mmCIF file of C-alpha atoms in Angstrom:
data_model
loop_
_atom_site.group_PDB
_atom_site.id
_atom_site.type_symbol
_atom_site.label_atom_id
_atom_site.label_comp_id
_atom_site.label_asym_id
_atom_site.label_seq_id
_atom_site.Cartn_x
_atom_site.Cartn_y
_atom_site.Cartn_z
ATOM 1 C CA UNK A 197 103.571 99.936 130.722
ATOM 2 C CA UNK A 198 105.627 102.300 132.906
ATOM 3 C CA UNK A 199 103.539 103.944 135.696
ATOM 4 C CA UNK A 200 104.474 107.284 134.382
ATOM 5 C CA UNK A 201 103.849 107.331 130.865
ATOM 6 C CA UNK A 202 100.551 106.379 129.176
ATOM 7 C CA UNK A 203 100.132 104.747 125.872
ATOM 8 C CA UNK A 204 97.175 103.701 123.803
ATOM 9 C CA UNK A 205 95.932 102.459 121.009
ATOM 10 C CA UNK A 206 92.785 102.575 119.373
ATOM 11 C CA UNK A 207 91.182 101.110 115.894
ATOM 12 C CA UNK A 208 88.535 103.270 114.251
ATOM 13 C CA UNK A 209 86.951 103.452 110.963
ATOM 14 C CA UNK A 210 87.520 106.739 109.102
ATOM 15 C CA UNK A 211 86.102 108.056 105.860
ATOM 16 C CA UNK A 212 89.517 107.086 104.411
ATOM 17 C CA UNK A 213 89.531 103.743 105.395
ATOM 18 C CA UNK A 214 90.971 101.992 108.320
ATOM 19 C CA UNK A 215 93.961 104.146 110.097
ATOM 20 C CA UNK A 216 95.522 103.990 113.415
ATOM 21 C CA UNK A 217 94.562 106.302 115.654
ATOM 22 C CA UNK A 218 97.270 106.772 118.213
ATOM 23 C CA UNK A 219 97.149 108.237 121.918
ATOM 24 C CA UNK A 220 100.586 109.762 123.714
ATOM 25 C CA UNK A 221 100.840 111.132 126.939
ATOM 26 C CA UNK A 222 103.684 112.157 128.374
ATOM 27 C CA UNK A 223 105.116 112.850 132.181
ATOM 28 C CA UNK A 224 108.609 115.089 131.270
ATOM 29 C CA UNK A 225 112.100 113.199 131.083
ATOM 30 C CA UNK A 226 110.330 109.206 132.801
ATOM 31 C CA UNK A 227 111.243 105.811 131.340
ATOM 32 C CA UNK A 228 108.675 104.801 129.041
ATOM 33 C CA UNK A 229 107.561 101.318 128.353
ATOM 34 C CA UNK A 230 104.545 100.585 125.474
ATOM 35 C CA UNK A 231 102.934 97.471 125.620
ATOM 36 C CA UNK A 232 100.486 96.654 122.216
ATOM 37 C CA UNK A 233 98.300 93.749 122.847
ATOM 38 C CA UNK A 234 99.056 90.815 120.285
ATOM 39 C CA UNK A 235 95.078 91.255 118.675
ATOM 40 C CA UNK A 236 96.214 94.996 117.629
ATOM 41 C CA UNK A 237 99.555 94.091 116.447
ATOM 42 C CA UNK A 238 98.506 91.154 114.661
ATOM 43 C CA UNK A 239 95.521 93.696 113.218
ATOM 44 C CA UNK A 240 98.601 96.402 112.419
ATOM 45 C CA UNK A 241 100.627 94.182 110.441
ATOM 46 C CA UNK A 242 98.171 93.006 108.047
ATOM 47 C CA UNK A 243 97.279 96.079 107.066
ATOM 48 C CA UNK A 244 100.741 97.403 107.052
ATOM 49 C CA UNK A 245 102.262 98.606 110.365
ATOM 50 C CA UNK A 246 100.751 101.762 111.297
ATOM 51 C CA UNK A 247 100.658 101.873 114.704
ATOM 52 C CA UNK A 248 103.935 100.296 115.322
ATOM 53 C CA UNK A 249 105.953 103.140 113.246
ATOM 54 C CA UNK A 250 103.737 106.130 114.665
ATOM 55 C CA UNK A 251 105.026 104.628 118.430
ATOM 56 C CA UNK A 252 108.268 104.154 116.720
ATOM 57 C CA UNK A 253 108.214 107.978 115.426
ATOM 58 C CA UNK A 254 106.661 109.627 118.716
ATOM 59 C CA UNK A 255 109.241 108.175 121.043
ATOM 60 C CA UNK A 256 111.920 108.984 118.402
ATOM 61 C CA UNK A 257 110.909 112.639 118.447
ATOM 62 C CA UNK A 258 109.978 112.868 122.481
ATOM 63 C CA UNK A 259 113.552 111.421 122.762
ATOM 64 C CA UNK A 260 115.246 113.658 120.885
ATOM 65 C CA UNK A 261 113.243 117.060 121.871
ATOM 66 C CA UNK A 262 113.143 115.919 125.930
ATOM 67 C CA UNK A 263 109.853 115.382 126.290
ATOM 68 C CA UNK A 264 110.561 111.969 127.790
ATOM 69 C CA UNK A 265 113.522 109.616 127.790
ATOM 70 C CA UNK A 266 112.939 106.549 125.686
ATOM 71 C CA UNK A 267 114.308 103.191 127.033
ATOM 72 C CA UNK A 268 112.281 100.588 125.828
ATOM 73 C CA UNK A 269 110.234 99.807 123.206
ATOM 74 C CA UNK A 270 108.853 96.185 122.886
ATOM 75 C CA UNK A 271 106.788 94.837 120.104
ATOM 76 C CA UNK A 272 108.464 96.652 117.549
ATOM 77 C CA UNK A 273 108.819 95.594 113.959
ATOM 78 C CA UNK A 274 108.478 98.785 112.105
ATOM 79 C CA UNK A 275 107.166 98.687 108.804
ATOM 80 C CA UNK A 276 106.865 102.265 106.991
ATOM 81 C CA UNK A 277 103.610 101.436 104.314
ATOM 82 C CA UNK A 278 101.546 103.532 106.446
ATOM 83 C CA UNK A 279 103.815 105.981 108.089
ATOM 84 C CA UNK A 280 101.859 109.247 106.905
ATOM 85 C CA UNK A 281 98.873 107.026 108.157
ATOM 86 C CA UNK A 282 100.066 107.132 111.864
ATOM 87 C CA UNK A 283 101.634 110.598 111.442
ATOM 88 C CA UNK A 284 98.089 112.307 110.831
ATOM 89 C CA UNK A 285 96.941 110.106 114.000
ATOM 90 C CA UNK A 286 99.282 111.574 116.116
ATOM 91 C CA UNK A 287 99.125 114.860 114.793
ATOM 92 C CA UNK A 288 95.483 114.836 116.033
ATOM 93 C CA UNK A 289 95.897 113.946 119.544
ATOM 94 C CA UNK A 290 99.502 115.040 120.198
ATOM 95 C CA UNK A 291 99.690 119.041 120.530
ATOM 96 C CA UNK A 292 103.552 119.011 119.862
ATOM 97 C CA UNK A 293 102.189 117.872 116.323
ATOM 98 C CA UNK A 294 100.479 119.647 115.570
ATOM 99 C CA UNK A 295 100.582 121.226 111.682
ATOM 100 C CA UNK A 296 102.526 123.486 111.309
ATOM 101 C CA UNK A 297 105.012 121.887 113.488
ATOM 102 C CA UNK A 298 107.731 123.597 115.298
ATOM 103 C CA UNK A 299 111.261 123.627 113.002
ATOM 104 C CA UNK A 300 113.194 121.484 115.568
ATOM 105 C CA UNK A 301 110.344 119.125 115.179
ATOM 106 C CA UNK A 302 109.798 119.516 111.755
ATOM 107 C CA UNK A 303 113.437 118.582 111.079
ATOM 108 C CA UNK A 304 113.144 115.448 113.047
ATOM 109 C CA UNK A 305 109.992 114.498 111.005
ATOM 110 C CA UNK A 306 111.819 114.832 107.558
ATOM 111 C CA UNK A 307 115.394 113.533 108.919
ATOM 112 C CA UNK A 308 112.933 110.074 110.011
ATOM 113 C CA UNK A 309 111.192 110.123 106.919
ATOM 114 C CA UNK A 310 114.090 111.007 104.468
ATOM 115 C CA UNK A 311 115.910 107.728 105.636
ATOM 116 C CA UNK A 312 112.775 106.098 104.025
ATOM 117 C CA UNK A 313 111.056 107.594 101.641
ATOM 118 C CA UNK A 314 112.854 108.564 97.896
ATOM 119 C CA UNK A 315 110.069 111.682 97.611
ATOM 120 C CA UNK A 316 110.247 113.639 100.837
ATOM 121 C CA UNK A 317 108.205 116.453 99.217
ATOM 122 C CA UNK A 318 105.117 114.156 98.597
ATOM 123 C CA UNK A 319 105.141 112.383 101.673
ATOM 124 C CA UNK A 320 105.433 115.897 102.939
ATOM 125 C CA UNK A 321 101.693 116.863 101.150
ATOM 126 C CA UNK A 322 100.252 113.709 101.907
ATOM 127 C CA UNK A 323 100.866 114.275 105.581
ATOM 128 C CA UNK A 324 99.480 117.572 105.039
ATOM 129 C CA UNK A 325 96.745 116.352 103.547
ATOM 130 C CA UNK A 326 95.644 114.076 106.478
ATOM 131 C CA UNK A 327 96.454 116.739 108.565
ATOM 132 C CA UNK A 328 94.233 118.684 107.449
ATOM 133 C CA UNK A 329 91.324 116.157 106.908
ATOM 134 C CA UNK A 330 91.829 114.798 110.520
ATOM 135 C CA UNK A 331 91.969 118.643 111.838
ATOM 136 C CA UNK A 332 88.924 120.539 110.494
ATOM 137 C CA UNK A 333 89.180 124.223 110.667
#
C-alpha cells in the first residue's frame, strides 16, 4: 500500500446478506497501490467478486475524474456478479458517490457498466435501490 493513499476492506453482515463494504481515501493526483489480504480475496471470490470490481470501479473513476492517478492494481481478477453489490458499498463511504451522482461521474458509472451488463436501466434501479437502503434518509 502506497503511503499516500489508503485502502480498506471490510466484511459485514447486512440485512441483505453478505456485501462488501468498501473504504477509499484519497490524497489528490498520488500513485496508488491496494493490497487485499489472500483470506478476503479468497472470501470475495466465492461469493462472487465484490470487492475486487468495486476497487476495480473506484480507481477507474478516481483515474479518470483526477482524484488520484492509478498505477497499480494487484490482486485483481474482476468478476462483475456483484458489481451493484460493491457500488452501493462505495456509494456509502465515498462522498463523490454519492446518489445522485455528478453527470461526469454518472457517465463513467454507465460507460463501466454498459460494457457488462445487457440491461443498463435495471442495473441502474438496483443500484438505486441499495443506494437507498444503505443511505437512510
Amino acid at each position: 500500500m502506497s503511503q499516500n493513499g489508503i485502502g480498506r476492506i471490510l466484511w459485514q453482515r447486512g440485512g441483505l446478506g453478505r456485501y462488501a463494504w468498501i473504504e477509499l481515501t484519497w490524497l489528490p493526483n498520488v500513485q496508488t497501490e491496494i493490497d487485499i489480504p489472500e483470506d478476503v480475496l479468497a472470501i470475495d471470490r466465492e461469493w462472487g467478486g465484490a470487492a475486487e470490481v468495486g476497487i476495480r470501479l473506484a480507481l477507474e473513476i478516481a483515474g479518470q475524474t483526477g482524484h488520484v492517478m492509478v498505477t497499480h492494481l494487484r490482486g485483481m481478477v474482476v468478476d462483475t456478479t456483484a458489481m451493484v453489490v460493491c457500488l452501493a458499498a462505495m456509494t456509502a463511504t465515498w462522498d463523490a458517490l454519492r446518489w445522485p451522482v455528478p453527470p461526469a461521474l454518472g457517465d463513467t458509472i454507465q460507460s463501466w457498466i454498459a460494457m457488462r451488463s445487457p440491461d443498463w436501466n435495471a442495473m441502474v434501479q438496483q443500484f438505486r435501490n441499495w443506494v437507498n437502503w444503505m443511505n437512510p434518509g
